[in-house]
Short mmCIF file of C-alpha atoms and ligand atoms in Angstrom, two decimals:
data_model
loop_
_atom_site.label_atom_id
_atom_site.label_comp_id
_atom_site.label_asym_id
_atom_site.label_seq_id
_atom_site.Cartn_x
_atom_site.Cartn_y
_atom_site.Cartn_z
CA MET A 1 5.22 -11.59 34.41
CA THR A 2 8.61 -13.08 33.82
CA GLY A 3 10.06 -9.82 32.61
CA THR A 4 10.16 -10.91 28.99
CA THR A 5 8.12 -8.71 26.62
CA GLY A 6 5.83 -10.09 23.96
CA ALA A 7 3.86 -8.95 20.94
CA VAL A 8 1.25 -10.70 18.93
CA VAL A 9 0.72 -9.89 15.27
CA LEU A 10 -2.70 -10.85 13.87
CA GLY A 11 -2.23 -11.75 10.17
CA GLY A 12 0.84 -13.14 8.42
CA GLY A 13 0.27 -11.19 5.10
CA LEU A 14 2.87 -8.61 4.03
CA ALA A 15 1.90 -6.05 6.72
CA GLY A 16 2.02 -8.61 9.48
CA LEU A 17 5.31 -10.14 8.50
CA LEU A 18 6.97 -6.71 8.26
CA ALA A 19 5.48 -5.71 11.47
CA ALA A 20 6.85 -8.91 13.10
CA THR A 21 10.36 -8.09 11.76
CA VAL A 22 10.08 -4.65 13.32
CA LEU A 23 8.82 -5.99 16.60
CA ALA A 24 11.63 -8.51 16.89
CA ARG A 25 13.99 -5.60 17.23
CA HIS A 26 12.16 -4.21 20.21
CA VAL A 27 10.50 -7.12 22.15
CA ASP A 28 11.64 -10.56 23.28
CA GLU A 29 8.98 -12.78 21.72
CA VAL A 30 6.74 -12.18 18.67
CA THR A 31 3.88 -14.44 17.72
CA VAL A 32 2.30 -14.18 14.23
CA VAL A 33 -1.17 -15.57 14.17
CA ASP A 34 -2.81 -16.48 10.81
CA ARG A 35 -5.96 -18.23 9.87
CA ASP A 36 -4.40 -19.94 6.88
CA GLY A 37 -1.79 -22.71 6.75
CA LEU A 38 1.03 -20.72 5.23
CA PRO A 39 2.42 -22.43 2.13
CA ALA A 40 6.15 -23.60 2.03
CA GLY A 41 6.57 -22.14 -1.46
CA PRO A 42 5.43 -19.24 -3.62
CA GLU A 43 1.88 -20.51 -3.84
CA PRO A 44 -1.48 -18.57 -3.86
CA ARG A 45 -3.55 -18.94 -0.64
CA LYS A 46 -7.05 -18.48 0.56
CA GLY A 47 -6.38 -15.68 2.96
CA VAL A 48 -4.76 -13.43 0.26
CA PRO A 49 -7.09 -14.04 -2.66
CA GLN A 50 -5.96 -10.71 -4.34
CA GLY A 51 -2.63 -12.59 -4.83
CA ARG A 52 -4.05 -13.96 -8.14
CA HIS A 53 -4.01 -10.43 -9.65
CA ALA A 54 -1.20 -8.21 -10.84
CA HIS A 55 0.69 -6.72 -7.88
CA LEU A 56 3.27 -3.90 -8.70
CA LEU A 57 5.70 -3.23 -5.99
CA TRP A 58 7.03 0.31 -6.44
CA SER A 59 10.55 1.51 -5.35
CA GLY A 60 9.27 3.30 -2.29
CA GLY A 61 7.97 0.05 -0.84
CA ALA A 62 10.76 -2.20 -2.26
CA ARG A 63 13.51 0.07 -0.64
CA THR A 64 11.65 0.04 2.70
CA ILE A 65 11.31 -3.65 2.59
CA GLU A 66 15.06 -4.00 1.68
CA ALA A 67 15.95 -1.70 4.67
CA LEU A 68 13.80 -3.85 7.00
CA LEU A 69 15.04 -7.21 5.58
CA PRO A 70 18.43 -6.64 3.84
CA GLY A 71 18.88 -9.06 0.88
CA THR A 72 15.29 -9.31 -0.05
CA THR A 73 15.63 -7.59 -3.50
CA GLU A 74 18.35 -10.01 -4.48
CA ARG A 75 16.30 -12.93 -3.47
CA TRP A 76 13.29 -11.80 -5.41
CA LEU A 77 15.47 -11.25 -8.51
CA ALA A 78 17.18 -14.66 -8.03
CA ALA A 79 13.76 -16.26 -7.85
CA GLY A 80 12.78 -14.66 -11.31
CA ALA A 81 11.43 -11.27 -10.49
CA ARG A 82 12.35 -8.43 -12.82
CA ARG A 83 13.53 -4.95 -11.69
CA VAL A 84 11.70 -2.63 -14.10
CA ALA A 85 13.11 0.85 -14.58
CA VAL A 86 10.35 3.46 -14.38
CA HIS A 87 9.67 4.74 -17.10
CA GLN A 88 12.51 3.50 -19.29
CA ASP A 89 11.13 -0.08 -19.31
CA MET A 90 7.52 0.83 -19.48
CA VAL A 91 5.02 1.72 -22.16
CA SER A 92 2.08 3.56 -20.43
CA LEU A 93 -0.88 5.45 -21.74
CA THR A 94 -1.70 7.74 -18.84
CA ALA A 95 -4.86 9.77 -18.61
CA TYR A 96 -3.05 12.69 -20.40
CA GLY A 97 -1.40 10.63 -23.13
CA TRP A 98 1.64 8.46 -23.79
CA GLN A 99 4.38 8.75 -21.13
CA HIS A 100 7.87 9.36 -22.66
CA ARG A 101 10.30 6.55 -21.76
CA PHE A 102 12.68 8.82 -19.77
CA PRO A 103 15.66 7.18 -18.15
CA GLY A 104 14.65 5.25 -15.00
CA THR A 105 14.97 7.29 -11.83
CA GLN A 106 12.65 4.80 -9.91
CA PHE A 107 11.84 1.15 -10.36
CA MET A 108 9.25 -1.55 -9.63
CA ILE A 109 9.72 -5.25 -8.81
CA ALA A 110 7.68 -7.28 -11.17
CA CYS A 111 6.70 -10.87 -10.28
CA SER A 112 3.69 -12.70 -8.71
CA ARG A 113 2.32 -11.75 -5.40
CA PRO A 114 2.92 -15.30 -4.04
CA LEU A 115 6.67 -14.90 -4.89
CA LEU A 116 6.84 -11.55 -3.26
CA ASP A 117 5.31 -12.88 -0.09
CA HIS A 118 7.23 -16.20 -0.03
CA VAL A 119 10.69 -14.44 -0.07
CA VAL A 120 9.61 -12.10 2.71
CA ARG A 121 7.95 -14.97 4.71
CA GLU A 122 11.11 -17.12 4.52
CA ALA A 123 13.23 -14.36 5.82
CA VAL A 124 10.90 -13.26 8.59
CA LEU A 125 9.77 -16.68 9.91
CA GLY A 126 13.50 -17.73 10.21
CA HIS A 127 13.98 -15.17 12.86
CA PRO A 128 14.68 -16.80 16.28
CA ARG A 129 12.34 -14.46 18.16
CA ILE A 130 9.44 -14.89 15.78
CA THR A 131 6.97 -17.83 16.19
CA LEU A 132 4.16 -18.69 13.78
CA ARG A 133 0.69 -19.91 14.95
CA GLU A 134 -0.90 -20.88 11.67
CA ARG A 135 -4.42 -22.16 11.15
CA THR A 136 -5.37 -20.00 14.06
CA GLU A 137 -8.02 -17.41 13.92
CA ALA A 138 -8.08 -14.15 15.93
CA ARG A 139 -11.52 -13.86 17.58
CA ALA A 140 -11.37 -10.94 19.97
CA LEU A 141 -9.15 -8.49 21.66
CA ARG A 142 -8.53 -8.83 25.45
CA GLY A 143 -8.26 -6.03 28.02
CA GLY A 144 -10.39 -2.93 28.14
CA ALA A 145 -10.83 0.61 26.75
CA ASP A 146 -7.58 1.77 28.25
CA ARG A 147 -5.29 -1.09 27.31
CA VAL A 148 -5.33 -4.16 25.21
CA THR A 149 -3.59 -6.95 26.93
CA GLY A 150 -3.82 -9.78 24.48
CA VAL A 151 -6.01 -11.58 22.01
CA THR A 152 -8.40 -14.57 22.07
CA VAL A 153 -7.67 -17.04 19.22
CA LEU A 154 -9.19 -20.25 17.96
CA PRO A 155 -6.85 -22.89 16.65
CA LEU A 156 -8.85 -24.15 13.68
CA GLY A 157 -9.91 -27.69 14.09
CA ALA A 158 -9.21 -27.70 17.84
CA GLY A 159 -12.59 -26.26 18.84
CA ARG A 160 -11.48 -24.46 21.98
CA GLU A 161 -10.47 -20.85 22.23
CA GLU A 162 -7.19 -19.76 23.86
CA ASP A 163 -5.91 -16.43 25.22
CA LEU A 164 -2.55 -15.09 24.25
CA ALA A 165 -1.17 -12.31 26.54
CA ALA A 166 0.78 -9.49 24.86
CA ASP A 167 2.31 -6.16 25.62
CA LEU A 168 1.43 -5.12 22.13
CA VAL A 169 -1.10 -6.50 19.65
CA VAL A 170 -0.83 -5.50 15.97
CA ASP A 171 -3.85 -5.93 13.82
CA ALA A 172 -2.72 -6.71 10.24
CA THR A 173 -5.74 -8.89 9.19
CA GLY A 174 -6.23 -7.00 5.96
CA ARG A 175 -9.46 -5.80 4.41
CA GLY A 176 -11.43 -8.27 6.51
CA SER A 177 -10.29 -6.74 9.87
CA ARG A 178 -12.97 -7.18 12.60
CA LEU A 179 -11.88 -4.04 14.53
CA ASP A 180 -15.37 -2.66 13.95
CA ARG A 181 -16.60 -5.44 16.28
CA TRP A 182 -13.53 -5.80 18.46
CA LEU A 183 -13.36 -2.13 19.70
CA PRO A 184 -16.96 -1.78 20.61
CA ALA A 185 -16.59 -5.09 22.54
CA LEU A 186 -13.84 -3.23 24.65
CA GLY A 187 -16.21 -0.21 25.13
CA LEU A 188 -14.64 1.88 22.39
CA PRO A 189 -16.32 3.45 19.47
CA VAL A 190 -15.32 2.48 15.84
CA PRO A 191 -12.86 5.15 14.56
CA GLU A 192 -13.95 7.69 11.98
CA THR A 193 -14.01 5.80 8.69
CA ASP A 194 -13.96 7.22 5.02
CA ARG A 195 -14.99 5.06 2.13
CA VAL A 196 -14.66 5.60 -1.69
CA ASP A 197 -15.88 2.83 -3.90
CA PRO A 198 -15.90 3.28 -7.67
CA GLY A 199 -16.98 -0.32 -8.02
CA ILE A 200 -13.76 -1.56 -9.61
CA VAL A 201 -13.75 -5.22 -10.86
CA TYR A 202 -10.45 -6.88 -11.52
CA ALA A 203 -10.10 -9.65 -14.10
CA THR A 204 -6.78 -11.48 -14.57
CA ARG A 205 -5.40 -14.19 -16.81
CA ILE A 206 -1.89 -15.53 -17.00
CA TYR A 207 -0.28 -16.11 -20.39
CA ARG A 208 3.13 -17.69 -21.49
CA ALA A 209 5.14 -14.73 -22.75
CA PRO A 210 5.65 -15.24 -26.57
CA HIS A 211 9.13 -16.23 -27.76
CA GLY A 212 11.64 -13.37 -27.34
CA MET A 213 9.33 -11.25 -25.15
CA ALA A 214 9.95 -12.62 -21.68
CA ALA A 215 13.22 -11.12 -20.70
CA ASP A 216 12.98 -7.44 -21.28
CA PHE A 217 9.84 -6.51 -23.20
CA PRO A 218 8.52 -3.39 -21.40
CA VAL A 219 5.64 -3.43 -18.88
CA VAL A 220 2.62 -2.23 -20.90
CA SER A 221 -0.32 -0.42 -19.43
CA VAL A 222 -3.33 1.55 -20.65
CA TYR A 223 -5.09 3.67 -18.06
CA ALA A 224 -8.45 5.39 -18.08
CA ASP A 225 -8.99 9.07 -18.58
CA HIS A 226 -10.98 9.95 -15.47
CA ARG A 227 -12.01 13.31 -17.19
CA ASP A 228 -14.06 11.65 -20.04
CA GLY A 229 -17.21 11.19 -18.00
CA GLY A 230 -17.38 7.45 -18.55
CA PRO A 231 -16.34 4.43 -16.39
CA GLY A 232 -12.63 3.98 -15.90
CA ARG A 233 -11.16 1.02 -17.81
CA ASN A 234 -7.55 -0.11 -17.43
CA GLY A 235 -5.22 -2.95 -18.67
CA VAL A 236 -1.71 -4.03 -17.67
CA VAL A 237 0.59 -6.67 -19.03
CA LEU A 238 2.98 -7.49 -16.14
CA PRO A 239 6.01 -9.84 -16.69
CA ILE A 240 6.16 -12.39 -13.88
CA GLU A 241 8.61 -15.24 -13.04
CA ASP A 242 8.91 -18.33 -15.30
CA ASP A 243 8.50 -16.39 -18.51
CA ARG A 244 4.86 -15.56 -17.96
CA TRP A 245 2.66 -12.46 -18.35
CA MET A 246 0.04 -11.60 -15.79
CA VAL A 247 -2.61 -9.63 -17.63
CA THR A 248 -4.93 -7.67 -15.38
CA LEU A 249 -7.93 -5.75 -16.73
CA SER A 250 -10.17 -3.52 -14.54
CA GLY A 251 -13.17 -1.38 -14.85
CA THR A 252 -15.21 0.88 -12.49
CA ARG A 253 -18.99 0.48 -12.04
CA ASN A 254 -20.91 -0.15 -15.25
CA GLY A 255 -17.64 -0.63 -17.12
CA GLU A 256 -16.54 -3.98 -15.47
CA PRO A 257 -14.71 -6.70 -17.34
CA GLY A 258 -16.60 -9.87 -17.77
CA GLY A 259 -15.36 -13.31 -16.61
CA GLY A 260 -15.36 -15.21 -19.90
CA GLU A 261 -12.45 -15.56 -22.28
CA ALA A 262 -14.08 -13.69 -25.24
CA GLU A 263 -15.20 -10.91 -22.83
CA PHE A 264 -11.66 -10.63 -21.62
CA LEU A 265 -10.25 -10.03 -25.05
CA ALA A 266 -13.08 -7.76 -26.07
CA PHE A 267 -12.52 -5.73 -23.03
CA ALA A 268 -8.81 -5.44 -23.78
CA ARG A 269 -9.62 -4.34 -27.39
CA ALA A 270 -11.94 -1.64 -26.10
CA LEU A 271 -9.34 0.14 -23.95
CA ARG A 272 -8.25 3.54 -25.04
CA HIS A 273 -5.52 1.80 -27.13
CA PRO A 274 -5.60 -1.79 -28.26
CA VAL A 275 -1.96 -2.57 -27.48
CA VAL A 276 -2.75 -4.91 -24.55
CA ALA A 277 -5.31 -6.87 -26.80
CA GLU A 278 -2.60 -7.00 -29.56
CA LEU A 279 -0.04 -8.43 -27.12
CA ILE A 280 -2.29 -11.14 -25.77
CA ALA A 281 -3.99 -12.01 -28.98
CA GLY A 282 -1.46 -14.63 -29.94
CA ALA A 283 -0.14 -15.42 -26.50
CA GLU A 284 -0.86 -18.90 -24.99
CA PRO A 285 -3.22 -18.68 -22.03
CA LEU A 286 -2.11 -20.66 -18.99
CA THR A 287 -5.16 -20.03 -16.78
CA GLY A 288 -8.80 -19.07 -17.04
CA VAL A 289 -9.99 -15.56 -16.20
CA ARG A 290 -10.25 -14.82 -12.33
CA ARG A 291 -12.15 -11.84 -11.05
CA THR A 292 -12.52 -9.92 -7.75
CA ARG A 293 -14.65 -7.09 -6.60
CA SER A 294 -12.83 -6.61 -3.35
CA THR A 295 -11.25 -3.27 -4.34
CA ALA A 296 -12.97 -0.41 -2.57
CA SER A 297 -10.84 2.17 -0.69
CA ARG A 298 -11.58 2.38 3.01
CA ARG A 299 -9.53 4.26 5.64
CA LEU A 300 -9.87 4.21 9.40
CA PHE A 301 -8.70 7.40 11.17
CA CYS A 302 -7.45 5.73 14.39
CA GLU A 303 -5.29 8.58 14.99
CA ARG A 304 -8.18 10.90 15.48
CA ALA A 305 -9.89 8.63 18.07
CA GLU A 306 -10.52 10.52 21.38
CA ARG A 307 -9.47 7.41 23.25
CA TRP A 308 -7.08 4.84 21.77
CA PRO A 309 -6.10 1.95 23.90
CA ALA A 310 -2.42 1.33 24.87
CA GLY A 311 -1.10 -1.93 23.40
CA LEU A 312 -3.03 -1.89 20.05
CA VAL A 313 -1.71 -0.81 16.72
CA VAL A 314 -3.47 -1.20 13.29
CA LEU A 315 -1.39 -1.55 10.07
CA GLY A 316 -1.71 -2.44 6.38
CA ASP A 317 -5.11 -2.95 4.72
CA ALA A 318 -6.69 -3.32 8.18
CA LEU A 319 -6.06 0.47 8.49
CA ALA A 320 -6.25 1.75 4.85
CA ALA A 321 -7.39 -0.54 2.05
CA LEU A 322 -6.79 1.17 -1.26
CA ASN A 323 -8.17 0.88 -4.75
CA PRO A 324 -5.45 -1.49 -6.13
CA VAL A 325 -5.23 0.30 -9.59
CA TYR A 326 -2.56 2.67 -8.26
CA GLY A 327 -0.44 -0.23 -6.84
CA HIS A 328 0.19 1.27 -3.49
CA GLY A 329 -1.18 -1.17 -0.90
CA MET A 330 2.01 -3.25 -0.24
CA SER A 331 4.31 -0.10 -0.23
CA ALA A 332 1.89 1.60 2.18
CA ALA A 333 2.17 -1.54 4.38
CA ALA A 334 5.89 -1.41 4.25
CA LEU A 335 5.99 2.32 5.05
CA GLY A 336 3.55 1.68 7.95
CA ALA A 337 5.81 -0.98 9.47
CA ASP A 338 8.81 1.37 9.11
CA ALA A 339 6.77 4.10 11.00
CA LEU A 340 6.00 1.51 13.72
CA ASP A 341 9.75 0.84 14.01
CA ARG A 342 10.53 4.56 14.45
CA ALA A 343 7.74 4.90 17.10
CA LEU A 344 9.08 1.86 19.06
CA THR A 345 12.60 3.36 18.90
CA GLU A 346 11.23 6.49 20.43
CA HIS A 347 8.71 5.27 22.94
CA ALA A 348 9.61 1.54 23.47
CA LEU A 349 6.54 -0.14 25.08
CA ALA A 350 5.43 3.03 26.95
CA PRO A 351 1.65 3.59 27.31
CA GLU A 352 1.70 6.33 24.63
CA LEU A 353 3.47 4.07 22.08
CA ALA A 354 0.21 2.82 20.44
CA ALA A 355 -1.27 6.33 19.87
CA ARG A 356 2.11 7.77 18.68
CA ALA A 357 2.66 4.81 16.29
CA GLN A 358 -0.89 5.27 14.91
CA GLN A 359 -0.12 8.96 14.21
CA ALA A 360 3.09 8.12 12.51
CA ILE A 361 1.43 5.42 10.40
CA ALA A 362 -1.34 7.83 9.50
CA ARG A 363 1.13 10.27 8.12
CA VAL A 364 2.70 7.65 5.59
CA VAL A 365 -0.68 6.21 4.43
CA ASP A 366 -2.11 9.72 3.75
CA ASP A 367 -0.45 10.15 0.30
CA PRO A 368 -1.62 6.77 -1.23
CA TRP A 369 -5.03 7.24 0.37
CA ILE A 370 -5.53 10.67 -1.20
CA PHE A 371 -4.10 9.65 -4.58
CA ALA A 372 -6.60 6.81 -4.83
CA ALA A 373 -9.67 8.62 -3.35
CA ALA A 374 -9.11 11.92 -5.25
CA GLN A 375 -9.10 10.17 -8.63
CA ASP A 376 -11.79 7.68 -7.87
CA ILE A 377 -14.42 10.25 -6.91
CA CYS A 378 -14.29 11.53 -10.56
CA TYR A 379 -15.77 8.28 -11.84
CA PRO A 380 -19.53 8.05 -12.45
CA ASP A 381 -21.45 6.28 -9.78
CA CYS A 382 -18.68 6.21 -7.32
CA ARG A 383 -20.07 5.61 -3.89
CA THR A 384 -18.49 7.86 -1.29
CA ASP A 385 -18.83 8.34 2.43
CA VAL A 386 -16.07 10.92 3.20
CA ARG A 387 -15.42 13.91 5.34
CA ASP A 388 -11.90 14.79 4.22
CA PRO A 389 -12.11 18.40 2.71
CA ARG A 390 -9.56 17.34 0.04
CA LEU A 391 -12.38 15.12 -1.24
CA THR A 392 -15.25 17.53 -0.71
CA THR A 393 -14.83 21.37 -0.67
CA ARG A 394 -11.23 21.41 -1.98
CA ALA A 395 -11.52 18.64 -4.44
CA ALA A 396 -11.74 20.77 -7.56
CA GLU A 397 -8.75 22.97 -6.68
CA ARG A 398 -6.65 19.76 -5.92
CA ARG A 399 -7.72 18.11 -9.13
CA ARG A 400 -6.67 21.07 -11.27
CA PHE A 401 -3.20 20.99 -9.87
CA ALA A 402 -2.89 17.16 -10.28
CA GLU A 403 -4.11 17.41 -13.92
CA LEU A 404 -1.62 20.18 -14.85
CA ILE A 405 1.28 18.38 -13.30
CA GLY A 406 0.18 15.07 -14.76
CA ALA A 407 -0.15 16.40 -18.33
CA THR A 408 3.27 18.18 -18.16
CA ALA A 409 5.23 15.36 -16.46
CA ILE A 410 4.73 12.79 -19.27
CA ARG A 411 6.61 15.18 -21.61
CA SER A 412 9.23 16.73 -19.23
CA PRO A 413 12.13 14.60 -17.87
CA SER A 414 12.69 16.64 -14.74
CA LEU A 415 9.04 16.88 -13.79
CA SER A 416 8.55 13.21 -14.59
CA ALA A 417 11.39 12.28 -12.16
CA ALA A 418 9.74 14.44 -9.40
CA THR A 419 6.24 13.03 -9.95
CA THR A 420 7.53 9.43 -10.30
CA ALA A 421 9.31 9.79 -7.01
CA VAL A 422 5.99 10.70 -5.43
CA SER A 423 3.89 8.03 -7.26
CA THR A 424 6.30 5.29 -6.24
CA LEU A 425 5.97 6.45 -2.69
CA SER A 426 9.68 7.21 -2.57
CA VAL A 427 9.13 10.81 -1.27
CA PRO A 428 6.12 12.55 0.17
CA SER A 429 3.66 14.38 -2.19
CA SER A 430 4.69 17.73 -0.38
CA SER A 431 7.94 17.55 -2.41
CA LEU A 432 5.84 18.69 -5.48
CA GLU A 433 5.59 22.08 -3.82
CA ASP A 434 9.37 22.54 -3.89
CA PRO A 435 10.26 25.69 -5.94
CA ALA A 436 12.58 23.75 -8.26
CA VAL A 437 9.65 21.41 -9.13
CA LEU A 438 7.24 24.28 -9.72
CA ALA A 439 9.88 25.87 -11.98
CA HIS A 440 9.88 22.68 -14.10
CA LEU A 441 6.08 22.80 -14.17
CA ARG A 442 6.15 26.49 -15.35
CA ARG A 443 8.61 25.55 -18.07
CA GLY A 444 5.99 23.28 -19.45
CA PRO A 445 6.37 20.22 -21.75
CA GLN A 446 9.96 19.67 -23.13
CA ARG A 447 9.25 16.85 -25.43
CA PRO A 448 6.65 16.48 -28.25
CA GLU A 449 3.33 14.75 -27.67
CA LEU A 450 3.53 10.96 -28.44
CA LEU A 451 0.75 9.82 -30.78
CA ARG A 452 1.42 6.12 -30.46
CA PRO A 453 2.95 3.66 -27.94
CA PRO A 454 6.75 4.50 -27.56
CA LEU A 455 7.93 1.05 -28.57
CA LYS A 456 11.47 0.57 -29.83
CA ALA A 457 11.76 -0.78 -33.38
CA ALA A 458 12.60 -4.36 -32.19
CA GLU A 459 9.66 -4.22 -29.68
CA ARG A 460 7.29 -3.01 -32.44
CA GLU A 461 8.26 -5.99 -34.57
CA LEU A 462 7.56 -8.32 -31.76
CA LEU A 463 4.18 -6.70 -31.20
CA ALA A 464 3.33 -6.95 -34.85
CA ARG A 465 4.16 -10.67 -34.67
CA CYS A 466 1.80 -11.12 -31.73
CA ALA A 467 -1.04 -9.21 -33.36
CA ALA A 468 -0.59 -11.28 -36.60
CA ALA A 469 -0.63 -14.47 -34.62
CA GLY A 470 -3.86 -13.27 -33.00
CA GLU A 471 -5.42 -12.67 -36.46
CA GLY A 472 -4.34 -16.23 -37.45
CA VAL A 473 -5.98 -17.62 -34.31
CA ALA A 474 -9.16 -15.44 -34.82
CA GLY A 475 -9.24 -16.44 -38.49
C1 FAD B 1 -7.06 -7.06 -6.81
C2 FAD B 1 -5.93 -6.40 -5.99
C3 FAD B 1 -4.74 -6.04 -6.59
C4 FAD B 1 -3.75 -5.48 -5.86
N1 FAD B 1 -2.66 -4.94 -6.53
C5 FAD B 1 -1.64 -4.26 -5.86
C6 FAD B 1 -0.50 -3.81 -6.45
O1 FAD B 1 -0.35 -3.87 -7.66
N2 FAD B 1 0.49 -3.25 -5.68
C7 FAD B 1 0.30 -3.12 -4.30
O2 FAD B 1 1.17 -2.55 -3.63
N3 FAD B 1 -0.79 -3.46 -3.70
C8 FAD B 1 -1.81 -4.10 -4.39
N4 FAD B 1 -2.90 -4.62 -3.76
C9 FAD B 1 -3.07 -4.33 -2.30
C10 FAD B 1 -2.36 -5.40 -1.54
O3 FAD B 1 -2.85 -6.74 -1.90
C11 FAD B 1 -2.60 -5.10 -0.06
O4 FAD B 1 -2.28 -3.78 0.21
C12 FAD B 1 -1.72 -6.01 0.85
O5 FAD B 1 -1.96 -7.33 0.59
C13 FAD B 1 -1.93 -5.58 2.25
O6 FAD B 1 -1.26 -6.51 3.08
P1 FAD B 1 -1.91 -6.90 4.55
O7 FAD B 1 -0.89 -7.74 5.16
O8 FAD B 1 -2.43 -5.70 5.16
O9 FAD B 1 -3.20 -7.73 4.11
P2 FAD B 1 -3.34 -9.22 3.45
O10 FAD B 1 -2.19 -9.39 2.55
O11 FAD B 1 -4.68 -9.27 2.99
O12 FAD B 1 -3.10 -10.25 4.66
C14 FAD B 1 -4.02 -10.38 5.70
C15 FAD B 1 -3.75 -11.72 6.41
O13 FAD B 1 -4.43 -11.77 7.55
C16 FAD B 1 -5.01 -13.12 7.72
N5 FAD B 1 -6.20 -13.00 8.49
C17 FAD B 1 -7.42 -12.37 8.11
N6 FAD B 1 -8.22 -12.47 9.12
C18 FAD B 1 -7.66 -13.17 10.16
C19 FAD B 1 -8.04 -13.48 11.43
N7 FAD B 1 -9.31 -13.14 12.01
N8 FAD B 1 -7.20 -14.22 12.17
C20 FAD B 1 -6.00 -14.61 11.71
N9 FAD B 1 -5.55 -14.26 10.54
C21 FAD B 1 -6.40 -13.51 9.72
C22 FAD B 1 -5.19 -13.55 6.32
O14 FAD B 1 -5.08 -15.00 6.19
C23 FAD B 1 -3.92 -12.99 5.62
O15 FAD B 1 -2.75 -13.69 5.70
C24 FAD B 1 -3.93 -5.18 -4.52
C25 FAD B 1 -5.13 -5.56 -3.86
C26 FAD B 1 -6.17 -6.14 -4.60
C27 FAD B 1 -7.37 -6.53 -3.92
#
C-alpha cells in the first residue's frame, strides 16, 4: 500500500452521499459507486423509484444533513423548497382526531425527492476527495469472514468486472441490497432480520397548486385510525417546488389505492375526511397516477451478529427499510451517517470500527423502526416475521402508552412539542419518559377537541373555491 487510506461507498442515494461526506473527513480517497448515471439536475432516476412519491424530510434529519453539509437548507429553500413549521403550517387528521395548529417547534422541508437529492449530490460530489463511479454495479464483496478488503464492480456496458480495494466498504444500496448473498459468499451468516409488511401501496399524482394556494397553504394530511380494525388509508397534499402539489395516497393490504384517475379521486373521497379530495377536485393534474408496492419494513440486526467483518458498514435502507408513511427513512439515513462519523472519530480505521459503527447506527435507527413496526402490526393481514419483544409479548403495553400520549398531545401544546420532537427524530423517544413530559400527560388535554379541519378563514375560502371548481368539473 502507498499509505493512503481509501473507502468505497456502494450506492449514491442519500445514505451513500452522506456517508461519503463523513468518510472524506477521515480517509484520503472516497469512491462512490452507483449503478445509475446520476442526473445533473433535480430529475427522477431509475435507481430511486420512490423519488416520484411524497418525501417529507423532518427536522431531525434536516438538521443532521445541515450539520454534515452546512448551507444545504438555504440551497433547498433557494431552489423552491418550503420550510413548513410543525404543526403551525399543517392541517392533520391523526388517528386520534384533528391536531391543533400549535406554534411550530419543529419543521419539515417540503419539496420533491429529486430536488432534495440534487442539492446534496452537488455539494458532496464537489468534494476533492470524493470520486463518483457511475453506471457501475457492485457485484460482490472481497476479502473473507474476518475482513472485507474491497468490492468487485461491473462498469455497465464494459462487460468486464473490476476489483476496487478499500480499507472500508459502506453498503448504502438501499432496499435492494444484496448483503443476503454477499455475506454468505464470505462465509458469514445473514444477520438476524425482522420484517413487518402491512402491504402498503402508494399512489401519487402531481397537480398545479390552484391560484393563491402555492406559497403558504398548509400541508394537509389525513391519516388512518389503526384501531378501527380496517385497512389503513392515508392521504397527503405536499407542496413542492414550482408551485405544485404532490398528492400521495396510500392504503394497507385490501385497502390499496387503484392506479386510475377516477380511482384516485374516489380513494381520496373515502378517507376519514374528504379534505384531500376537496383540494384536488378542481386542481389541474400535471401527471398520471404512479404507484409502488415497495414499502415493507425490514431491519437487519448486524450489531447482533456473532462475527462481523472489519471493513464493512451497512447504512440507510440497506440496513433498515421503513414503511414510508411515517416519513423517517431519509432522516434515519442521515442520523446513521452521523453515527458513522462519531465512530470514525473514536476508532479511526481500527479493526473494531465496523462493529462499533454498526452498534451506533443501530441505536439511531431503533426509534424509527419501532414507530413504524409497532403501528403497522395493528393492521389486518399485516405479515410479520419478528422476534423483537416490543412487537410480540410487550406490544399491547407499548401500544396503550402510545395511544394515551397520541390522543393527549393533539390537544396539549407542551405535550405536542415533546412528541413532535420525537416524531421528527429530533430527540430520542426515551425523552417521553422525562418527568416533565409525564406531568404534561397527567394534566391531560388543554384545548377542546377539534371537530373539523383547523383551517384559517382565508384557507377555508380557498378550499371552498377548490371544492366548487371540482363540482363544476364533475358536473
Ligand atoms: C414510496 C416511498 C415514499 C417514501 N417517503 C419518505 C418520506 O416521506 N420521508 C423519508 O424520510 N423517507 C421516505 N422514504 C424512504 C426513503 O426513500 C429512503 O429511506 C431513502 O431513499 C434511503 O436512502 P438510501 O440511500 O439508503 O437508498 P436509495 O435512496 O434507495 O439509494 C440506493 C442507491 O443505490 C444504488 N444501487 C442499488 N444497488 C446497487 C448496486 N448493486 N451497485 C451500485 N449501486 C446500486 C441505487 O441506484 C441508488 O442510487 C420513502 C420510501 C418510499 C418507498
